[in-house]
C-alpha positions as a printed Julia matrix, in Angstrom:
310×3 Matrix{Float64}:
 -54.18  -71.48  -33.2
 -56.53  -68.91  -34.2
 -56.19  -67.08  -31.32
 -52.45  -67.02  -31.81
 -51.9   -65.88  -35.11
 -54.78  -62.31  -33.7
 -52.56  -62.05  -30.99
 -49.61  -61.72  -33.14
 -51.5   -59.22  -35.4
 -52.86  -56.99  -33.1
 -49.02  -56.88  -31.65
 -47.55  -56.48  -34.7
 -49.8   -53.51  -35.38
 -49.47  -51.95  -32.62
 -45.17  -52.44  -33.34
 -46.64  -50.5   -36.67
 -48.49  -47.8   -34.64
 -45.82  -46.72  -32.53
 -42.44  -46.8   -35.07
 -45.86  -44.69  -37.59
 -45.82  -42.56  -34.35
 -42.35  -42.62  -33.8
 -41.4   -41.59  -37.55
 -43.71  -38.76  -36.99
 -42.35  -37.26  -33.98
 -38.83  -37.65  -35.56
 -39.57  -35.39  -39.34
 -41.07  -33.16  -36.39
 -38.03  -32.59  -35.06
 -36.11  -33.09  -37.48
 -37.54  -29.84  -39.31
 -37.44  -27.69  -35.97
 -33.62  -28.66  -35.76
 -33.16  -27.53  -39.28
 -35.85  -24.98  -38.44
 -33.21  -23.95  -34.89
 -30.69  -24.55  -37.5
 -31.78  -21.8   -39.83
 -32.74  -19.72  -37.21
 -29.08  -20.38  -35.77
 -28.23  -19.25  -39.8
 -29.78  -16.4   -39.3
 -28.85  -15.51  -35.41
 -24.81  -15.7   -36.84
 -25.07  -13.54  -39.7
 -26.71  -10.73  -37.58
 -23.94  -11.23  -35.14
 -21.36  -10.55  -37.52
 -22.54   -7.9   -39.05
 -22.98   -5.83  -35.63
 -19.78   -7.25  -35.15
 -18.63   -5.75  -38.57
 -20.19   -2.72  -37.91
 -19.14   -2.85  -34.68
 -14.72   -2.7   -35.26
 -15.94   -0.42  -37.74
 -16.98    2.13  -35.97
 -13.96    1.49  -33.42
 -11.62    2.08  -36.17
 -13.54    5.1   -36.36
 -13.09    6.07  -33.08
 -10.37    4.74  -32.72
  -8.86    6.97  -35.97
 -10.31    9.8   -34.67
  -8.57    9.89  -31.36
  -5.0     9.98  -33.55
  -6.82   12.91  -35.19
  -6.77   14.69  -32.03
  -3.99   12.9   -30.58
  -1.96   14.39  -33.63
  -3.91   17.76  -33.16
  -3.07   18.11  -29.87
   0.47   18.1   -30.87
   0.37   20.73  -32.87
  -0.67   23.25  -31.35
   1.84   21.93  -27.99
   4.54   22.53  -30.32
   3.24   25.32  -31.73
   2.96   26.73  -27.83
   7.09   25.25  -27.2
   7.77   26.68  -29.94
   6.02   30.25  -28.56
   8.13   29.38  -25.22
  10.98   28.78  -27.31
  10.55   32.66  -29.37
  10.35   34.34  -25.59
  13.15   32.36  -24.08
  16.0    33.02  -26.53
  14.84   36.42  -26.53
  16.07   36.16  -22.76
  18.64   34.49  -23.77
  19.98   36.84  -25.51
  19.18   39.44  -24.73
  22.61   39.65  -22.71
  25.08   39.2   -25.7
  23.18   41.7   -27.9
  24.13   44.22  -25.35
  27.52   43.39  -25.17
  27.77   43.87  -28.79
  25.82   47.27  -28.71
  28.14   48.68  -26.29
  31.22   47.07  -27.72
  30.27   48.84  -31.25
  29.62   52.17  -29.7
  33.25   51.66  -27.69
  34.9    50.31  -31.57
  32.65   54.88  -32.66
  34.67   56.45  -29.93
  37.79   54.87  -30.14
  37.81   56.44  -33.76
  36.71   59.33  -32.86
  39.78   60.15  -30.19
  42.44   58.07  -32.72
  42.71   54.68  -30.92
  41.84   52.17  -33.12
  44.85   49.93  -33.34
  45.79   46.76  -34.01
  45.7    45.5   -30.37
  42.39   46.96  -29.47
  41.11   45.64  -33.02
  42.37   42.04  -32.27
  41.13   42.22  -28.42
  37.16   43.62  -30.87
  37.28   40.68  -32.86
  37.94   38.11  -29.81
  35.37   39.83  -27.35
  32.67   40.19  -30.41
  33.69   36.16  -31.44
  32.43   35.0   -27.81
  29.37   36.75  -28.03
  28.56   35.92  -31.59
  29.7    32.52  -30.51
  27.01   32.21  -27.59
  24.57   33.33  -29.19
  25.44   30.39  -32.53
  25.6    27.64  -29.06
  21.72   29.24  -27.86
  20.93   28.09  -31.74
  22.25   24.65  -31.18
  20.41   23.7   -28.24
  17.53   25.39  -29.66
  17.69   22.94  -32.66
  19.14   20.18  -30.48
  16.44   19.77  -27.66
  13.3    20.1   -29.92
  14.29   17.57  -32.26
  12.32   14.57  -31.93
  13.38   11.29  -30.23
  13.01    8.54  -33.31
  13.77    5.44  -30.47
  14.16    4.78  -27.22
  17.86    5.31  -25.98
  19.77    4.94  -22.65
  20.38    8.86  -21.32
  21.32   10.36  -17.91
  18.74   12.56  -16.5
  20.18   14.4   -14.68
  22.76   15.51  -18.52
  19.12   16.1   -19.72
  17.6    17.89  -16.51
  20.65   19.74  -17.56
  19.51   20.36  -20.45
  15.9    21.64  -19.88
  17.72   24.39  -17.45
  20.42   25.59  -20.2
  17.16   26.51  -22.16
  15.06   27.9   -18.68
  18.73   29.78  -16.74
  17.41   33.44  -18.6
  14.05   33.52  -16.73
  15.76   32.13  -13.68
  17.16   35.39  -13.68
  15.14   37.8   -15.36
  12.27   36.51  -12.54
  14.64   35.65  -10.02
  13.88   32.19   -9.46
  16.56   30.73   -6.99
  17.89   26.9    -7.86
  18.72   24.01   -6.16
  20.17   20.9    -8.56
  22.54   19.0    -7.32
  23.41   15.54   -8.67
  25.99   13.06   -8.03
  26.69    9.68  -10.54
  24.61    8.93  -14.02
  20.88    7.92  -13.08
  21.09    6.89  -16.21
  16.71    5.76  -17.66
  15.65    5.19  -20.66
  13.53    6.39  -23.23
  13.39    9.22  -25.26
  15.85   12.08  -23.53
  15.58   15.42  -25.29
  11.59   14.83  -24.76
  12.04   14.08  -20.94
  14.0    17.57  -21.48
  10.98   19.29  -22.92
   8.48   17.51  -19.97
  11.47   19.06  -16.83
  11.35   22.39  -18.9
   6.85   22.13  -18.77
   6.63   21.74  -15.42
   9.43   24.56  -14.81
   7.52   27.08  -16.85
   4.56   26.25  -14.48
   6.31   27.31  -11.74
   7.37   30.33  -13.43
   4.15   31.5   -14.02
   2.99   30.74  -10.22
   4.94   32.89   -9.44
   4.33   35.19  -10.66
   1.01   35.22  -10.55
   0.19   34.8    -7.31
   3.5    37.33   -7.21
   5.09   34.99   -4.53
   8.93   37.54   -3.39
  11.36   34.48   -2.51
  11.03   32.17   -5.6
  12.91   28.53   -5.15
  12.1    25.47   -7.55
  14.65   22.71   -6.32
  15.15   19.53   -7.98
  16.52   16.06   -6.99
  17.47   12.41   -7.7
  16.38    9.18   -6.6
  15.75    5.67   -7.3
  13.93    3.01   -7.34
  13.83   -0.66   -7.61
  12.87   -0.01  -11.41
  11.72    3.31  -12.21
  14.37    7.15  -11.62
  13.48   10.17  -10.28
  12.74   13.1   -10.7
  11.49   15.48   -7.91
  11.1    19.16   -8.36
   8.89   21.1    -6.11
   8.49   24.73   -5.26
   7.6    27.18   -3.31
   4.98   28.91   -5.38
   1.78   27.66   -2.38
   0.58   25.25   -4.22
  -2.24   23.12   -6.24
  -5.65   23.64   -5.33
  -6.81   20.51   -4.2
  -9.88   20.12   -6.03
  -8.07   20.85   -9.22
  -5.81   18.37   -8.86
  -7.24   15.88  -10.71
  -7.79   18.13  -13.72
  -4.7    19.19  -14.15
  -3.02   16.82  -16.21
  -6.58   16.85  -18.98
  -5.6    18.5   -22.13
  -7.05   22.43  -22.3
  -7.29   22.66  -19.08
  -5.48   25.75  -16.88
  -6.16   28.2   -14.88
  -3.83   30.96  -16.5
  -5.54   33.32  -18.41
  -2.89   33.02  -21.42
  -2.47   29.3   -21.05
  -2.67   26.75  -23.2
  -4.18   23.91  -21.43
  -1.27   21.77  -22.37
   1.71   21.25  -21.08
   1.35   18.97  -18.6
  -0.67   16.64  -20.48
   1.47   15.98  -22.81
   3.87   15.12  -20.18
   2.36   12.88  -18.88
   1.96   11.85  -23.07
   5.42   12.19  -23.3
   6.31    9.82  -19.59
   3.78    7.35  -20.31
   4.76    7.2   -24.25
   8.17    5.63  -22.32
   6.61    4.03  -19.47
   6.53    6.24  -17.17
   4.37    8.51  -14.87
   4.08   11.76  -13.74
   2.96   12.52  -10.28
   1.3    15.55   -8.32
   0.56   17.17   -5.47
   1.24   19.53   -2.73
   4.55   20.24   -1.07
   5.52   22.25    2.21
   4.59   25.23    0.9
   4.36   24.83   -3.17
   3.81   22.07   -5.9
   5.99   19.14   -6.0
   6.52   16.48   -9.12
   7.3    12.89   -9.67
   8.7    12.08  -13.19
   9.67    8.49  -12.79
  10.98    6.54  -15.61
  12.11    3.32  -16.5
  16.25    3.08  -15.23
  18.16    0.81  -17.29
  18.5    -2.96  -15.86
  22.2    -3.28  -15.34
  23.05   -6.49  -16.86
  26.08   -8.5   -14.4
  28.34  -10.61  -16.42
  28.82  -13.67  -13.68
  32.84  -14.14  -12.45
  34.43  -16.85  -14.31
  36.53  -19.09  -11.82
  39.37  -20.74  -13.45
  39.73  -23.98  -12.06
  43.22  -25.72  -12.22
């Protein structure tokens, strides 16, 4: 009997020892768990601080890029204004010469005593034609450089014609032959005035290439087409093409091969088209350069035909 009690006491003591060891071990594990939890909290706070600092730096860089883009746009607009003033000079040269001849003729008619009511009427009519032409030029430029605030459907053919009305004096002055014909309306979705500016920038580049390389027979060809998603304008010239080593750089800001170039025309063209969810591509074709402008086309929703069942 005594042996049984001794055995039970030993077993009970062994159990108590195991429990004590387990409690001690559990306390150690609990302590380590608390330490790990604190380490995790410290690490989480550290990463949170890093993330906040990173977000702040990202916001600062985004703001810097916005300011940089704003400066680029402002610089580009100033360059465009310079082109505009030069174009106005070309556009006004002919009507100003006509007005000068008309006024000289009035002086001669006065000296010969041949001023009468019919002559005055003709003088007034011819003068007003020239003045209206000059006024129309100003209106065209004001419309051309007025930015569109919202995207809208527009005809790329009409927008190209708006650019050509600005560029027409350069065509004559530099002896450039233009081939442009389109049938039907290819409707795009975007900013029509900005699209015209893209076309004008590319035309100006072609003109400068003709002059810089002293090309004799100068031709610019514009062709329109469409795909399932885009309407496209392909502008090609025979100005000798683009140096292959420079082809992947021509859309970079401030990159130019011209002594007095700003390097912003093609960069702004790329930005404008991308803002319309479009794109611009350039390569060499035949004896010149080719630019393809792609912008989203207006998707026409076909209404289902109503069928009457009697």
